[in-house]
Amino acid sequence: MDELISLFMMTAVYVDYENHSRIEDIILTHPEDLNGGQHYYLEIGRGMIRYYLKHYDEALAHYVIATTKAYDTGDANFIADANRYMGIIYRKLNDLDQASYYIEKSVSALKDVDSKLLYATVYLTCGVILVDTGELEHGIRVYKKAYEYFNTVKDAKRHVNYVILLFNMFDVFDSLDKADMAHQYFDEIRLILNTGDFPVYNPMMLRAESRMLKRQGLYEQALSALEKFLKAEVQTPKYTAGYYKNEIKQVFDQIAVLKDKNRSLNSRLTLMYDSMDTSLDHMDYEFEKRLDQALDQEGIYPHFQLKWSVEQNKYIGAEALIRWQDKDKMIPPSDFIHEAEKSDLIIRLSELIIHKSLKFCKDVVTSGLNDFKVSVNISPYQLANQDLAKYIRNELLFFNLEGSHLKIEITERSFLEQNPKILEELYVLKEMGIKIALDDFGTGYSSLSCVTNFPIDVIKIDRSLINNIEDDMKSRKLLAGIIRMMKELDLEIVAEGVENEKQVAILKQFGCDVIQGYYYAKPDKHESVKNNLTSYKK
Ligand code: C2E
Ligand code: CA
Ligand code: CA
């Protein structure tokens, strides 16, 4: 049960709703088996996931039960933590009196707590509420306390609440117009977020970015960031009446300032007000329209990142990474793949990528690199809803290429739904000689079972497992273990996101087959990559 509960909490932290509800179901089949602490974690987890989904009333109901369970155990850690969650939720519900009431209880329970991390998180929440109630100076003092505590904890920088603290410190210094301090925290945030992909922080980052841009007088860009922030953040109109009203008003106040400075923004602003008033569907529609146009006008195309074979000591293939050039800015895949997956746009989009990737591959093969392979990322939605194998078969025929020239990269998400169509499609692709790689290995929790249960040929070890191997003994050991184990299963091992020579040396020593990352090559356009390859050959 303990393992189940920690899995459950992990899915809550990663806002992994589908798995969370599945595990929740399993746990709830025997609630009588739960001990006090487990019961507490169960209710906190159930509350958290609903909180992230912005179902605040439901979240509150679970936190209330959790609080009762916490008092039942008599454990000060639980009591402090539960009251902290109560403070958080009442703040979201815009009831600062209640929020203060609970956070005081939480702080007073701390005297019997010895976890620095818990101290830090309680102080963080306390600071947030003080700042909200207008006690800025006091709030900042408490934030600094939290900052100190976090910094005494090992790996605190990986902790969600540490990043949230930094955002809050940025916020308060920014609103006090203390640019230097704001900048300092912004830089620290950026440094942490650069170490991986953390979608949870996207809205906060967008808002912070827009404020930074505004400071630099880049009003046009500031506005774009705000638009994205609103789109990401304002999804439940019900709560715009409460907590979000203040948030949105702040943002609109910022826009009002922008508006004064730059008259040409007027029409976009009107559009934003309108879309806020009606609903967000409108914005989604705008997005689809833009993406649709981009697809028509060659605004979407792949870049290619070369892969290095350790054994053959040369480039043996490349991964196609989608790019969207929207007017003068480049929109990263993380900002639109997920949206595109909500409609059939993902199918048009991926057909285009497959076509252009095979074209690239053909071009390289024709120039003399006979074994060259191209890898394409495929989302679960495509496997489930597209006649992918059929499309690929035709494309291979069109370019007169064997299936062995193509690889597809999928993530464990493809297996979570246990959709028979997906498996069927994968087996057909495999029959065609196409190799299947499991991407982002090590980021989810079912990577290992995927490898044994599904038709996987290659594993791509995620950057997060690589990026500090040169400094950290434990990470090195973990990596060595993974590679050894996967070799045992006859899988090809690709390391991704490799950035420096030390990492390369370690990976070679551990027996990694293929290395991909900025150290060897950055993703680039068809022509540049091909030219690189041909000049390299000489
Ligand atoms: P991914 O498949 O894990 O791709 C690797 C990401 O790491 C790429 O980001 C790549 O540019 C970046 N990268 C490569 N080497 C390094 C390095 O040494 N250091 C660092 N810091 N980063 C490195 P990108 O291009 O932003 O793509 C993000 C994700 O978007 C991809 O993750 C993939 O999941 C998705 N994606 C990209 N193209 C497609 C596509 O055509 N279809 C689908 N369904 N998803 C795609
Ligand atoms: Ca990939
Ligand atoms: Ca990856």
XYZ file of C-alpha atoms and ligand atoms in Angstrom:
586
model
C 0.000 0.000 0.000
C 2.843 2.383 0.841
C 4.270 2.028 -2.628
C 0.892 2.618 -4.187
C 0.434 5.760 -2.141
C 3.811 7.163 -3.108
C 3.113 6.393 -6.741
C -0.177 8.160 -6.279
C 1.469 11.257 -4.770
C 4.017 11.265 -7.544
C 1.338 11.306 -10.213
C -0.299 14.179 -8.351
C 2.944 16.138 -8.317
C 3.414 15.484 -12.020
C -0.242 16.409 -12.612
C -0.730 13.093 -14.328
C -4.468 12.925 -14.073
C -5.204 9.716 -15.948
C -2.795 7.562 -14.013
C -3.684 9.314 -10.841
C -7.341 8.373 -11.160
C -6.435 4.804 -12.050
C -4.260 4.416 -8.963
C -6.880 6.217 -6.898
C -9.402 3.587 -7.972
C -7.120 0.770 -6.903
C -6.393 2.329 -3.531
C -10.044 3.009 -2.887
C -11.092 -0.574 -3.412
C -9.831 -1.331 0.100
C -9.964 1.868 2.136
C -10.079 -0.195 5.341
C -6.474 -1.302 4.681
C -5.159 2.233 5.019
C -3.386 3.370 8.149
C -3.670 6.953 9.420
C -0.691 8.389 7.558
C -1.645 6.651 4.339
C -5.167 7.943 4.633
C -3.778 11.422 5.086
C -1.642 11.163 1.941
C -4.533 9.703 0.002
C -6.735 12.706 0.715
C -3.937 15.206 0.094
C -3.201 13.573 -3.254
C -6.843 13.571 -4.228
C -7.045 17.232 -3.274
C -3.860 18.181 -5.113
C -4.853 16.745 -8.440
C -8.218 18.493 -8.244
C -6.442 21.677 -7.296
C -4.314 21.484 -10.445
C -7.437 20.813 -12.463
C -8.817 23.989 -10.896
C -11.704 22.148 -9.234
C -11.126 24.083 -6.058
C -14.335 23.163 -4.230
C -13.581 19.482 -4.612
C -9.973 20.051 -3.584
C -11.174 21.790 -0.425
C -13.418 18.842 0.469
C -10.445 16.454 0.289
C -8.138 18.744 2.239
C -10.757 18.973 4.975
C -10.808 15.190 5.312
C -7.007 15.130 5.184
C -6.887 17.604 8.058
C -9.109 15.401 10.190
C -6.886 12.430 9.397
C -3.803 14.472 10.282
C -5.172 15.293 13.721
C -6.129 11.617 14.163
C -2.499 10.615 13.766
C -1.372 13.273 16.241
C 1.778 13.740 14.164
C 2.907 17.387 14.030
C 4.324 16.925 10.515
C 0.932 15.944 9.187
C -0.854 18.624 11.158
C 1.410 21.417 9.932
C 1.191 20.162 6.381
C -2.587 19.706 6.351
C -3.207 23.192 7.692
C -0.841 24.535 5.075
C -2.942 22.944 2.327
C -6.048 24.465 3.906
C -4.347 27.867 3.762
C -3.468 27.350 0.119
C -6.942 26.354 -0.931
C -8.690 29.159 0.930
C -6.324 31.598 -0.683
C -7.306 30.264 -4.083
C -10.944 30.604 -3.077
C -10.138 34.215 -2.240
C -10.954 33.887 1.444
C -7.856 35.404 3.012
C -9.281 35.383 6.534
C -9.707 31.643 6.489
C -6.348 31.258 4.774
C -4.599 33.219 7.530
C -6.418 31.253 10.191
C -5.112 27.932 8.866
C -1.639 29.105 8.108
C -1.297 30.315 11.707
C -2.247 26.845 12.872
C 0.291 25.396 10.507
C 3.068 27.657 11.775
C 2.285 26.825 15.380
C 2.454 23.093 14.678
C 5.975 23.606 13.308
C 7.522 23.767 16.758
C 7.301 19.975 16.953
C 8.504 19.415 13.409
C 12.099 18.725 12.464
C 11.866 18.674 8.673
C 13.592 21.724 7.175
C 11.691 21.149 3.977
C 8.377 21.388 5.745
C 9.518 24.546 7.525
C 10.440 26.013 4.182
C 7.134 25.166 2.516
C 5.030 26.408 5.416
C 6.978 29.663 5.442
C 6.450 29.968 1.732
C 2.674 29.692 2.056
C 2.742 32.017 5.031
C 4.656 34.597 2.965
C 2.242 34.325 0.085
C -0.705 35.009 2.324
C 1.020 37.914 4.056
C 1.798 39.477 0.690
C -1.776 38.933 -0.438
C -3.114 40.665 2.635
C -0.857 43.627 1.898
C 1.811 42.967 4.529
C 4.639 43.202 2.028
C 7.610 43.828 4.302
C 6.601 41.079 6.658
C 5.906 38.780 3.696
C 9.373 39.344 2.273
C 10.997 38.553 5.619
C 9.116 35.271 5.713
C 10.036 34.483 2.097
C 13.685 35.009 2.964
C 13.312 32.618 5.857
C 11.812 30.038 3.490
C 14.645 30.654 1.036
C 17.221 30.023 3.780
C 15.535 26.805 4.869
C 15.242 25.500 1.325
C 18.921 26.113 0.793
C 19.844 23.922 3.727
C 17.998 20.992 2.129
C 19.778 18.743 -0.302
C 18.274 18.861 -3.799
C 15.926 21.633 -2.730
C 16.345 23.227 -6.129
C 14.475 20.359 -7.673
C 11.578 20.925 -5.360
C 8.391 22.343 -6.886
C 7.861 24.632 -3.937
C 11.328 26.099 -4.216
C 10.617 27.222 -7.749
C 7.265 28.591 -6.665
C 9.023 30.501 -3.908
C 11.377 32.040 -6.465
C 8.419 33.081 -8.596
C 6.802 34.699 -5.583
C 9.952 36.530 -4.612
C 10.311 37.726 -8.170
C 6.721 38.889 -8.095
C 6.911 40.857 -4.913
C 10.177 42.589 -5.804
C 8.875 43.313 -9.261
C 5.731 44.924 -7.919
C 7.844 46.960 -5.473
C 9.855 48.071 -8.505
C 13.065 46.628 -7.083
C 14.385 45.651 -10.476
C 17.737 44.251 -9.319
C 16.230 41.865 -6.829
C 13.505 40.829 -9.270
C 16.129 40.152 -11.900
C 18.194 38.048 -9.544
C 15.295 35.696 -8.780
C 14.193 35.598 -12.389
C 17.662 34.449 -13.403
C 17.639 31.741 -10.779
C 14.273 30.502 -12.036
C 15.487 30.444 -15.597
C 18.573 28.524 -14.616
C 16.459 25.826 -12.971
C 13.867 25.638 -15.733
C 16.629 25.303 -18.302
C 17.506 21.941 -16.820
C 14.366 20.269 -18.127
C 10.853 20.458 -19.362
C 8.455 21.535 -16.595
C 5.041 22.291 -18.075
C 3.588 23.036 -14.623
C 5.563 26.263 -14.509
C 4.660 27.481 -17.978
C 1.941 29.939 -16.940
C 4.036 31.374 -14.106
C 7.036 31.711 -16.383
C 4.994 33.442 -19.064
C 3.727 35.959 -16.592
C 7.184 36.611 -15.189
C 8.606 36.903 -18.677
C 6.012 39.416 -19.693
C 6.942 41.534 -16.697
C 10.629 41.329 -17.520
C 9.975 42.225 -21.137
C 7.869 45.148 -20.078
C 10.736 46.412 -17.945
C 12.963 46.320 -20.970
C 10.410 48.301 -22.974
C 9.662 45.359 -25.274
C 5.939 45.926 -25.177
C 4.997 43.872 -28.189
C 6.706 40.761 -26.793
C 5.388 41.454 -23.301
C 1.902 41.423 -24.701
C 2.414 38.128 -26.511
C 3.600 36.525 -23.297
C 0.559 37.880 -21.485
C -1.771 36.491 -24.107
C -0.230 33.076 -23.670
C -0.359 33.382 -19.915
C -4.060 34.148 -19.993
C -4.690 31.294 -22.321
C -2.851 28.888 -20.056
C -4.191 30.172 -16.797
C -7.801 31.214 -17.242
C -9.532 27.991 -17.987
C -12.349 27.884 -15.507
C -14.528 30.970 -15.836
C -16.255 30.106 -12.563
C -13.198 31.080 -10.594
C -12.427 34.197 -12.526
C -15.004 35.670 -10.171
C -12.807 34.898 -7.185
C -9.104 34.508 -7.054
C -8.412 34.904 -10.740
C -10.265 38.165 -10.900
C -7.371 39.794 -9.115
C -4.818 38.038 -11.253
C -6.558 39.061 -14.419
C -7.088 42.578 -13.255
C -3.374 42.879 -12.569
C -2.628 41.637 -16.035
C -5.111 43.988 -17.589
C -3.630 46.848 -15.623
C -0.306 45.963 -17.157
C -1.904 45.915 -20.551
C -3.434 49.312 -19.913
C 0.060 50.633 -19.336
C 1.238 48.993 -22.528
C -1.687 50.448 -24.373
C -0.692 53.967 -23.421
C 2.793 53.395 -24.658
C 1.897 51.773 -27.896
C -1.264 52.732 -29.707
C -0.844 50.170 -32.427
C -1.622 47.436 -29.921
C -5.199 48.616 -29.607
C -6.833 46.174 -31.965
C -5.128 43.164 -30.387
C -6.192 44.364 -26.991
C -9.797 44.648 -28.033
C -9.568 41.145 -29.354
C -8.233 39.927 -26.037
C -10.933 41.616 -24.008
C -13.540 40.091 -26.290
C -12.142 36.628 -26.070
C -11.919 36.915 -22.296
C -15.542 37.924 -22.176
C -16.901 35.191 -24.354
C -14.775 32.187 -23.519
C -11.496 30.549 -24.156
C -12.889 28.412 -26.910
C -12.553 31.452 -29.037
C -8.835 31.568 -28.406
C -8.454 27.894 -29.140
C -10.163 28.548 -32.400
C -7.711 31.348 -33.149
C -4.887 28.974 -32.424
C -6.216 26.287 -34.727
C -6.708 28.819 -37.462
C -3.138 30.027 -37.157
C -1.756 26.519 -37.110
C -3.889 25.597 -40.058
C -2.542 28.562 -42.024
C 1.020 27.740 -41.040
C 0.555 24.222 -42.369
C -0.642 25.636 -45.667
C 2.139 28.177 -45.960
C 5.232 26.134 -45.120
C 5.434 27.783 -41.706
C 5.848 24.301 -40.245
C 8.777 22.043 -41.027
C 11.261 19.784 -39.286
C 14.757 20.545 -38.130
C 17.141 17.617 -37.985
C 19.512 16.704 -35.185
C 22.279 14.268 -36.059
C 23.007 11.160 -33.999
C 26.518 9.855 -33.422
C 27.359 6.141 -33.398
C 30.033 5.314 -30.829
C 30.992 2.045 -32.471
C 31.131 3.305 -36.055
C 32.558 6.652 -35.072
C 30.283 8.593 -37.437
C 26.846 10.113 -37.816
C 24.342 7.369 -38.536
C 21.031 9.143 -38.480
C 19.014 12.131 -37.383
C 15.897 12.965 -35.399
C 13.251 15.197 -36.943
C 12.106 17.932 -34.564
C 9.160 20.017 -35.590
C 9.454 23.803 -35.882
C 6.813 26.473 -36.262
C 7.967 29.784 -37.633
C 5.139 32.193 -36.831
C 5.905 35.573 -38.395
C 9.151 36.614 -36.744
C 9.146 34.200 -33.858
C 9.767 30.503 -33.474
C 7.119 28.679 -31.468
C 8.597 25.681 -29.614
C 6.900 22.261 -29.976
C 5.996 22.231 -26.289
C 3.673 25.177 -26.996
C 1.618 23.602 -29.731
C 1.984 19.815 -30.037
C -0.293 19.287 -27.103
C -2.890 21.698 -28.476
C -2.668 20.156 -31.921
C -3.328 16.739 -30.403
C -6.788 17.902 -29.433
C -7.851 17.945 -33.074
C -7.026 16.306 -36.363
C -4.401 18.958 -36.930
C -1.870 16.590 -35.368
C -2.430 14.186 -38.237
C -1.784 16.733 -40.966
C 1.127 17.973 -38.984
C 2.736 14.581 -38.602
C 2.116 13.595 -42.209
C 4.014 16.680 -43.194
C 6.880 15.826 -40.832
C 7.055 12.227 -42.048
C 7.065 13.360 -45.667
C 9.795 15.959 -45.144
C 11.843 13.584 -43.014
C 11.846 10.840 -45.613
C 12.699 13.412 -48.238
C 15.671 14.454 -46.126
C 16.685 10.846 -45.591
C 16.488 10.094 -49.299
C 18.625 13.117 -50.018
C 21.309 11.952 -47.579
C 21.184 8.340 -48.749
C 21.549 9.446 -52.356
C 24.608 11.470 -51.440
C 26.296 8.221 -50.401
C 25.449 7.537 -46.766
C 23.600 4.325 -47.545
C 22.602 3.301 -44.009
C 21.324 6.673 -42.865
C 18.146 6.581 -40.765
C 15.699 9.265 -39.803
C 13.657 9.221 -36.567
C 10.240 10.785 -36.212
C 8.323 11.523 -33.011
C 4.845 10.024 -32.965
C 2.196 10.869 -30.390
C -0.305 8.339 -28.979
C -3.135 10.187 -30.674
C -1.612 9.493 -34.081
C -1.201 5.804 -33.386
C -4.756 5.582 -32.167
C -6.480 7.643 -34.823
C -4.403 7.768 -37.941
C -3.810 5.096 -40.529
C -0.178 5.638 -39.786
C 1.279 2.407 -41.115
C -0.608 2.790 -44.364
C 0.529 6.370 -44.799
C 4.143 5.436 -44.064
C 4.049 2.497 -46.473
C 2.970 4.811 -49.298
C 5.573 7.393 -48.423
C 8.354 4.799 -48.358
C 7.236 3.628 -51.784
C 7.137 7.197 -53.023
C 10.739 7.803 -51.999
C 11.815 4.274 -52.842
C 13.211 3.691 -49.338
C 13.241 0.578 -47.148
C 11.447 0.601 -43.800
C 14.825 0.256 -42.097
C 15.564 3.891 -42.956
C 12.819 5.061 -40.617
C 12.542 4.914 -36.844
C 9.694 6.139 -34.753
C 10.015 7.573 -31.271
C 7.144 7.107 -28.875
C 6.795 7.694 -25.149
C 5.255 5.491 -22.506
C 2.099 7.576 -22.874
C 1.322 5.387 -25.886
C 0.969 2.337 -23.654
C -0.908 3.834 -20.759
C -4.290 3.735 -22.420
C -3.865 0.070 -23.283
C -5.473 0.758 -26.607
C -5.356 -2.324 -28.889
C -5.290 -0.151 -32.028
C -2.007 1.375 -30.874
C -0.345 -1.990 -30.365
C -1.650 -3.287 -33.652
C -0.256 -0.272 -35.473
C 3.123 -0.727 -33.787
C 3.348 -4.372 -34.794
C 2.521 -3.527 -38.412
C 5.231 -0.874 -38.444
C 7.676 -3.348 -36.961
C 6.869 -5.846 -39.726
C 7.793 -3.171 -42.214
C 11.297 -3.080 -40.726
C 10.733 0.149 -38.836
C 12.425 0.290 -35.442
C 10.591 1.615 -32.431
C 12.325 3.742 -29.817
C 11.028 4.456 -26.333
C 11.627 8.178 -25.813
C 12.162 10.045 -22.550
C 13.200 6.842 -20.815
C 13.411 7.388 -17.077
C 11.010 10.292 -16.771
C 7.809 8.326 -16.186
C 7.375 5.482 -13.807
C 6.454 2.683 -16.169
C 9.464 2.870 -18.495
C 10.747 -0.456 -17.252
C 7.545 -2.400 -17.737
C 7.122 -0.855 -21.220
C 10.427 -2.286 -22.291
C 9.485 -5.842 -21.452
C 5.831 -5.733 -22.456
C 5.904 -3.888 -25.756
C 7.736 -4.102 -29.080
C 10.571 -1.738 -28.247
C 13.945 -1.896 -30.055
C 15.670 1.212 -28.819
C 15.608 3.195 -25.612
C 16.382 6.860 -25.487
C 17.668 7.810 -22.087
C 16.238 11.146 -21.096
C 18.431 14.170 -20.662
C 17.438 14.443 -17.015
C 19.332 11.217 -16.316
C 22.391 12.498 -18.129
C 22.756 16.128 -17.297
C 24.732 15.828 -14.105
C 26.526 12.516 -14.525
C 29.854 14.284 -14.671
C 29.379 15.740 -11.169
C 27.239 13.252 -9.387
C 28.309 9.763 -8.456
C 24.789 8.485 -7.764
C 23.499 9.586 -11.176
C 26.475 7.887 -12.754
C 25.740 4.640 -10.986
C 22.088 4.788 -11.928
C 22.982 5.374 -15.549
C 25.517 2.551 -15.619
C 22.895 0.233 -14.141
C 20.247 1.205 -16.653
C 22.596 0.717 -19.585
C 23.778 -2.657 -18.334
C 20.213 -3.827 -17.783
C 18.995 -2.638 -21.181
C 21.943 -4.260 -22.942
C 20.942 -7.475 -21.269
C 17.627 -7.110 -23.111
C 19.417 -6.507 -26.434
C 18.140 -2.985 -26.769
C 19.979 -0.261 -28.590
C 20.789 2.596 -26.252
C 20.653 6.204 -27.286
C 21.605 8.984 -24.869
C 19.927 12.301 -25.515
C 20.742 15.863 -24.524
C 24.466 15.229 -24.261
C 26.194 18.557 -23.975
C 29.836 18.097 -23.061
C 32.944 16.035 -23.500
C 32.897 14.591 -19.994
C 29.421 13.193 -20.513
C 30.501 11.690 -23.819
C 33.472 9.973 -22.185
C 31.316 8.499 -19.427
C 28.662 7.299 -21.881
C 31.278 5.626 -24.034
C 32.763 3.934 -21.010
C 29.330 2.610 -19.993
C 28.744 1.158 -23.470
C 26.116 3.532 -24.804
C 25.556 2.894 -28.535
C 24.416 6.228 -29.895
C 24.844 9.775 -28.634
C 22.628 12.711 -29.476
C 22.901 16.234 -28.167
C 24.288 19.706 -28.637
C 27.807 18.383 -28.140
C 27.664 16.596 -31.492
C 25.043 18.598 -33.343
C 22.230 21.052 -32.799
C 18.943 20.651 -34.663
C 19.106 22.565 -37.927
C 17.510 22.940 -41.357
C 17.544 20.218 -44.006
C 20.110 21.952 -46.221
C 22.551 22.948 -43.479
C 22.530 19.492 -41.898
C 23.034 17.830 -45.230
C 25.896 20.137 -46.153
C 27.495 19.479 -42.794
C 27.239 15.758 -43.320
C 28.691 15.781 -46.805
C 31.575 18.071 -45.906
C 32.209 15.975 -42.799
C 32.482 12.828 -44.880
C 35.410 14.191 -46.870
P 12.158 14.978 -27.589
O 11.689 13.987 -28.585
O 12.643 14.450 -26.284
O 13.289 15.837 -28.317
C 14.489 16.233 -27.716
C 14.447 17.705 -27.348
O 15.692 18.043 -26.734
C 14.325 18.624 -28.561
O 13.583 19.759 -28.136
C 15.770 18.990 -28.844
O 15.900 20.195 -29.545
C 16.331 19.081 -27.448
N 17.762 18.816 -27.374
C 18.502 18.034 -28.161
N 19.799 17.998 -27.758
C 19.859 18.768 -26.655
C 20.940 19.122 -25.755
O 22.097 18.716 -25.894
N 20.617 19.921 -24.724
C 19.346 20.399 -24.531
N 19.115 21.212 -23.493
N 18.319 20.087 -25.348
C 18.568 19.272 -26.397
P 12.424 20.367 -29.021
O 12.863 20.418 -30.442
O 11.986 21.633 -28.350
O 11.270 19.286 -28.935
C 10.540 19.095 -27.760
C 9.618 17.907 -27.834
O 8.558 18.122 -28.765
C 10.304 16.629 -28.337
O 10.985 16.038 -27.260
C 9.112 15.821 -28.799
O 8.501 15.163 -27.725
C 8.153 16.880 -29.300
N 8.201 16.900 -30.793
C 9.117 17.469 -31.600
N 8.816 17.257 -32.902
C 7.685 16.498 -32.922
C 6.863 15.938 -33.971
O 7.131 16.050 -35.172
N 5.764 15.218 -33.587
C 5.453 15.037 -32.276
N 4.356 14.311 -31.979
N 6.190 15.549 -31.267
C 7.303 16.274 -31.578
Ca 12.260 12.284 -29.506
Ca 13.240 12.742 -25.260
